[in-house]
GROMACS .gro file of C-alpha atoms in nm:
model
  221
    1MET     CA    1   0.331  -0.849  -2.313
    2LEU     CA    2   0.441  -1.064  -2.019
    3ARG     CA    3   0.804  -1.014  -2.120
    4ILE     CA    4   0.760  -0.631  -2.123
    5CYS     CA    5   0.595  -0.632  -1.781
    6SER     CA    6   0.874  -0.849  -1.645
    7ARG     CA    7   1.131  -0.601  -1.771
    8PHE     CA    8   0.951  -0.310  -1.603
    9ALA     CA    9   0.931  -0.505  -1.278
   10LEU     CA   10   1.303  -0.581  -1.295
   11ILE     CA   11   1.392  -0.215  -1.360
   12ALA     CA   12   1.169  -0.100  -1.072
   13ALA     CA   13   1.331  -0.351  -0.838
   14LEU     CA   14   1.679  -0.238  -0.937
   15LEU     CA   15   1.590   0.128  -0.886
   16LEU     CA   16   1.437   0.065  -0.545
   17GLY     CA   17   1.736  -0.139  -0.446
   18ALA     CA   18   1.964   0.148  -0.541
   19LEU     CA   19   1.789   0.389  -0.304
   20PRO     CA   20   1.975   0.412   0.028
   21ALA     CA   21   1.757   0.289   0.314
   22MET     CA   22   1.769   0.497   0.631
   23ALA     CA   23   1.846   0.271   0.923
   24GLU     CA   24   1.644   0.282   1.242
   25ILE     CA   25   1.787   0.496   1.520
   26THR     CA   26   1.782   0.355   1.872
   27GLY     CA   27   1.916   0.471   2.204
   28LYS     CA   28   1.839   0.689   2.502
   29VAL     CA   29   1.661   1.012   2.424
   30ARG     CA   30   1.749   1.367   2.524
   31VAL     CA   31   1.459   1.611   2.493
   32ILE     CA   32   1.547   1.941   2.323
   33ASP     CA   33   1.196   2.089   2.316
   34GLY     CA   34   0.836   1.984   2.265
   35ASP     CA   35   0.889   1.826   1.923
   36THR     CA   36   1.266   1.781   1.894
   37LEU     CA   37   1.475   1.500   2.040
   38GLU     CA   38   1.835   1.393   2.032
   39VAL     CA   39   1.941   1.029   2.021
   40GLY     CA   40   2.317   0.989   2.035
   41GLN     CA   41   2.454   1.243   1.788
   42THR     CA   42   2.133   1.259   1.583
   43ARG     CA   43   1.893   1.553   1.615
   44ILE     CA   44   1.537   1.435   1.541
   45ARG     CA   45   1.226   1.637   1.454
   46LEU     CA   46   0.914   1.437   1.532
   47HIS     CA   47   0.709   1.377   1.219
   48GLY     CA   48   0.357   1.519   1.188
   49ILE     CA   49   0.344   1.744   1.496
   50ASP     CA   50   0.433   2.101   1.590
   51ALA     CA   51   0.480   2.206   1.953
   52PRO     CA   52   0.498   2.561   2.092
   53GLU     CA   53   0.851   2.700   2.097
   54SER     CA   54   1.036   2.694   2.430
   55ASP     CA   55   1.006   3.072   2.468
   56GLN     CA   56   0.650   3.094   2.337
   57PRO     CA   57   0.391   3.245   2.574
   58CYS     CA   58   0.022   3.163   2.612
   59THR     CA   59  -0.253   3.379   2.753
   60THR     CA   60  -0.491   3.248   3.018
   61LEU     CA   61  -0.865   3.311   2.996
   62SER     CA   62  -0.817   3.581   3.259
   63GLY     CA   63  -0.567   3.759   3.035
   64GLN     CA   64  -0.244   3.661   3.212
   65ASN     CA   65   0.067   3.568   3.012
   66TRP     CA   66   0.207   3.226   3.088
   67ALA     CA   67   0.528   3.060   2.968
   68CYS     CA   68   0.356   2.759   2.817
   69GLY     CA   69   0.640   2.674   2.574
   70ASP     CA   70   0.880   2.620   2.863
   71TRP     CA   71   0.616   2.422   3.052
   72ILE     CA   72   0.563   2.191   2.753
   73THR     CA   73   0.936   2.127   2.718
   74ARG     CA   74   0.950   2.029   3.085
   75GLN     CA   75   0.645   1.805   3.048
   76VAL     CA   76   0.802   1.619   2.757
   77ARG     CA   77   1.127   1.580   2.953
   78ASP     CA   78   0.941   1.439   3.252
   79ARG     CA   79   0.778   1.179   3.027
   80PHE     CA   80   1.058   1.076   2.793
   81GLN     CA   81   1.400   1.203   2.902
   82GLY     CA   82   1.640   0.908   2.924
   83ALA     CA   83   1.392   0.658   2.783
   84LYS     CA   84   1.508   0.408   2.524
   85VAL     CA   85   1.353   0.498   2.190
   86ARG     CA   86   1.327   0.348   1.846
   87CYS     CA   87   1.296   0.599   1.564
   88GLU     CA   88   1.196   0.534   1.202
   89PRO     CA   89   1.360   0.801   0.981
   90LEU     CA   90   1.149   0.944   0.701
   91SER     CA   91   1.346   1.239   0.563
   92LYS     CA   92   1.557   1.538   0.660
   93ASP     CA   93   1.428   1.891   0.709
   94ARG     CA   94   1.588   2.212   0.582
   95TYR     CA   95   1.789   2.244   0.904
   96GLY     CA   96   1.950   1.904   0.856
   97ARG     CA   97   1.748   1.736   1.129
   98MET     CA   98   1.620   1.385   1.080
   99VAL     CA   99   1.240   1.374   1.055
  100ALA     CA  100   1.118   1.051   1.212
  101ARG     CA  101   0.850   0.864   1.399
  102CYS     CA  102   0.976   0.765   1.742
  103PHE     CA  103   0.846   0.499   1.980
  104VAL     CA  104   0.897   0.409   2.346
  105ASP     CA  105   0.789   0.051   2.424
  106GLY     CA  106   0.582   0.058   2.105
  107THR     CA  107   0.405   0.385   2.194
  108ASP     CA  108   0.418   0.666   1.937
  109ILE     CA  109   0.567   0.968   2.118
  110ALA     CA  110   0.412   1.220   1.880
  111LYS     CA  111   0.067   1.068   1.924
  112VAL     CA  112   0.094   1.092   2.303
  113LEU     CA  113   0.198   1.458   2.286
  114VAL     CA  114  -0.094   1.553   2.062
  115GLN     CA  115  -0.341   1.352   2.271
  116GLU     CA  116  -0.224   1.530   2.587
  117GLY     CA  117  -0.249   1.876   2.428
  118LEU     CA  118   0.128   1.930   2.437
  119ALA     CA  119   0.160   1.960   2.058
  120PHE     CA  120  -0.054   2.026   1.753
  121ALA     CA  121  -0.107   1.810   1.448
  122TYR     CA  122   0.117   1.961   1.178
  123ARG     CA  123  -0.139   1.927   0.899
  124ARG     CA  124   0.088   2.100   0.650
  125TYR     CA  125   0.295   1.780   0.645
  126SER     CA  126   0.069   1.506   0.776
  127LEU     CA  127  -0.287   1.427   0.887
  128ASP     CA  128  -0.172   1.133   1.102
  129TYR     CA  129  -0.267   1.309   1.426
  130ASP     CA  130  -0.561   1.518   1.310
  131LEU     CA  131  -0.825   1.327   1.507
  132ASP     CA  132  -0.601   1.313   1.815
  133GLU     CA  133  -0.577   1.692   1.820
  134LYS     CA  134  -0.952   1.734   1.775
  135ALA     CA  135  -1.016   1.504   2.071
  136ALA     CA  136  -0.766   1.697   2.286
  137TYR     CA  137  -0.930   2.024   2.184
  138VAL     CA  138  -1.278   1.902   2.281
  139ALA     CA  139  -1.139   1.779   2.615
  140ASN     CA  140  -0.965   2.116   2.671
  141LYS     CA  141  -0.633   1.941   2.735
  142GLY     CA  142  -0.296   2.114   2.765
  143VAL     CA  143  -0.257   2.425   2.552
  144HIS     CA  144  -0.615   2.400   2.426
  145GLY     CA  145  -0.721   2.563   2.752
  146PHE     CA  146  -0.526   2.877   2.665
  147VAL     CA  147  -0.494   3.135   2.390
  148LEU     CA  148  -0.181   3.122   2.175
  149GLN     CA  149  -0.054   3.162   1.822
  150SER     CA  150   0.019   2.853   1.619
  151PRO     CA  151   0.388   2.762   1.661
  152ALA     CA  152   0.446   2.825   1.289
  153ARG     CA  153   0.300   3.178   1.312
  154TYR     CA  154   0.500   3.246   1.629
  155ARG     CA  155   0.825   3.145   1.458
  156LEU     CA  156   0.742   3.375   1.170
  157THR     CA  157   0.684   3.675   1.395
  158ARG     CA  158   1.009   3.614   1.584
  159ILE     CA  159   1.218   3.676   1.272
  160LYS     CA  160   1.439   3.979   1.328
  161GLY     CA  161   1.255   4.305   1.282
  162ARG     CA  162   0.906   4.157   1.298
  163VAL     CA  163   0.847   4.197   1.672
  164GLY     CA  164   0.911   4.523   1.858
  165ASP     CA  165   1.083   4.548   2.195
  166ASP     CA  166   0.811   4.768   2.349
  167PRO     CA  167   0.475   4.588   2.382
  168ASP     CA  168   0.298   4.926   2.380
  169CYS     CA  169   0.454   5.030   2.048
  170GLN     CA  170   0.369   4.761   1.795
  171ILE     CA  171   0.260   4.967   1.492
  172LYS     CA  172   0.503   4.906   1.205
  173GLY     CA  173   0.622   5.207   1.005
  174ASN     CA  174   0.741   5.050   0.682
  175ILE     CA  175   0.899   5.216   0.375
  176SER     CA  176   0.807   5.047   0.048
  177ALA     CA  177   1.042   4.986  -0.244
  178SER     CA  178   0.897   5.295  -0.412
  179GLY     CA  179   0.963   5.507  -0.102
  180LYS     CA  180   0.608   5.525   0.033
  181HIS     CA  181   0.577   5.550   0.412
  182ILE     CA  182   0.306   5.306   0.524
  183TYR     CA  183   0.216   5.187   0.870
  184HIS     CA  184   0.068   4.845   0.949
  185MET     CA  185  -0.158   4.777   1.247
  186PRO     CA  186  -0.157   4.444   1.434
  187GLY     CA  187  -0.411   4.212   1.274
  188GLN     CA  188  -0.380   4.354   0.923
  189LYS     CA  189  -0.305   4.119   0.636
  190PHE     CA  190   0.066   4.198   0.590
  191TYR     CA  191   0.149   4.285   0.951
  192ASP     CA  192   0.320   3.958   1.051
  193ARG     CA  193   0.541   3.940   0.742
  194THR     CA  194   0.650   4.304   0.760
  195GLY     CA  195   0.996   4.357   0.911
  196ILE     CA  196   1.124   4.690   1.043
  197SER     CA  197   1.477   4.804   0.957
  198PRO     CA  198   1.579   5.121   1.144
  199ALA     CA  199   1.885   5.146   0.916
  200LYS     CA  200   1.645   5.215   0.627
  201GLY     CA  201   1.453   5.477   0.822
  202GLU     CA  202   1.172   5.245   0.925
  203ARG     CA  203   1.037   5.260   1.278
  204TRP     CA  204   0.786   5.147   1.537
  205PHE     CA  205   0.497   5.367   1.650
  206CYS     CA  206   0.297   5.367   1.971
  207SER     CA  207  -0.021   5.515   1.821
  208GLU     CA  208  -0.181   5.588   1.486
  209ALA     CA  209  -0.172   5.958   1.569
  210GLN     CA  210   0.205   5.937   1.611
  211ALA     CA  211   0.244   5.750   1.282
  212LYS     CA  212   0.031   6.000   1.089
  213ALA     CA  213   0.207   6.298   1.245
  214SER     CA  214   0.539   6.148   1.134
  215GLY     CA  215   0.426   6.127   0.772
  216TRP     CA  216   0.315   5.763   0.746
  217ARG     CA  217  -0.020   5.663   0.592
  218PRO     CA  218  -0.224   5.356   0.693
  219ALA     CA  219  -0.197   5.034   0.498
  220LYS     CA  220  -0.510   4.959   0.295
  221ARG     CA  221  -0.530   4.603   0.428
   0.00000   0.00000   0.00000
């Protein structure tokens, strides 16, 4: 039995030794946006957090739009641009960026950003910063004092054809695969994922009355 266990241990050691270790990345940082850095020639996506996109707006409690994504990018630059960082690579994302934890003088950059309300915990991938976000939310820090979509939802709605040019005409007139003309209202279940292709005869409407008069029926959900 001891001999069998020893063989398994030896095989495991050989396999682990065969896996290429990702070396630490060090150097001065250039801030791309709220959760993306560049160190030398390496583009790095900070692990476990998701910050508003640079062009993402927020809405104040009084109903005013505010360019919070740009503000966050500038805040992160003020804090970390040019600092010497040490990054621990974990993986690569689908865009080829290195996903890593990065530190300045031993301080976790991602943790600071979530604590200050400049980024959200990206719970889809990690719960490392879950409690930090909850504390920032209770303290009303950063973006928690405003109304905004989650960055992931915002990216989804920015895909071509999913957001109209006219803010007053946001009803989506979609044509299904079977040729049915159906319109989707903001807030309905399939609204965000529905894209509009004018080349296929699809269009945007400014009112339900206009959509119905044009031959479209409302989506059931």
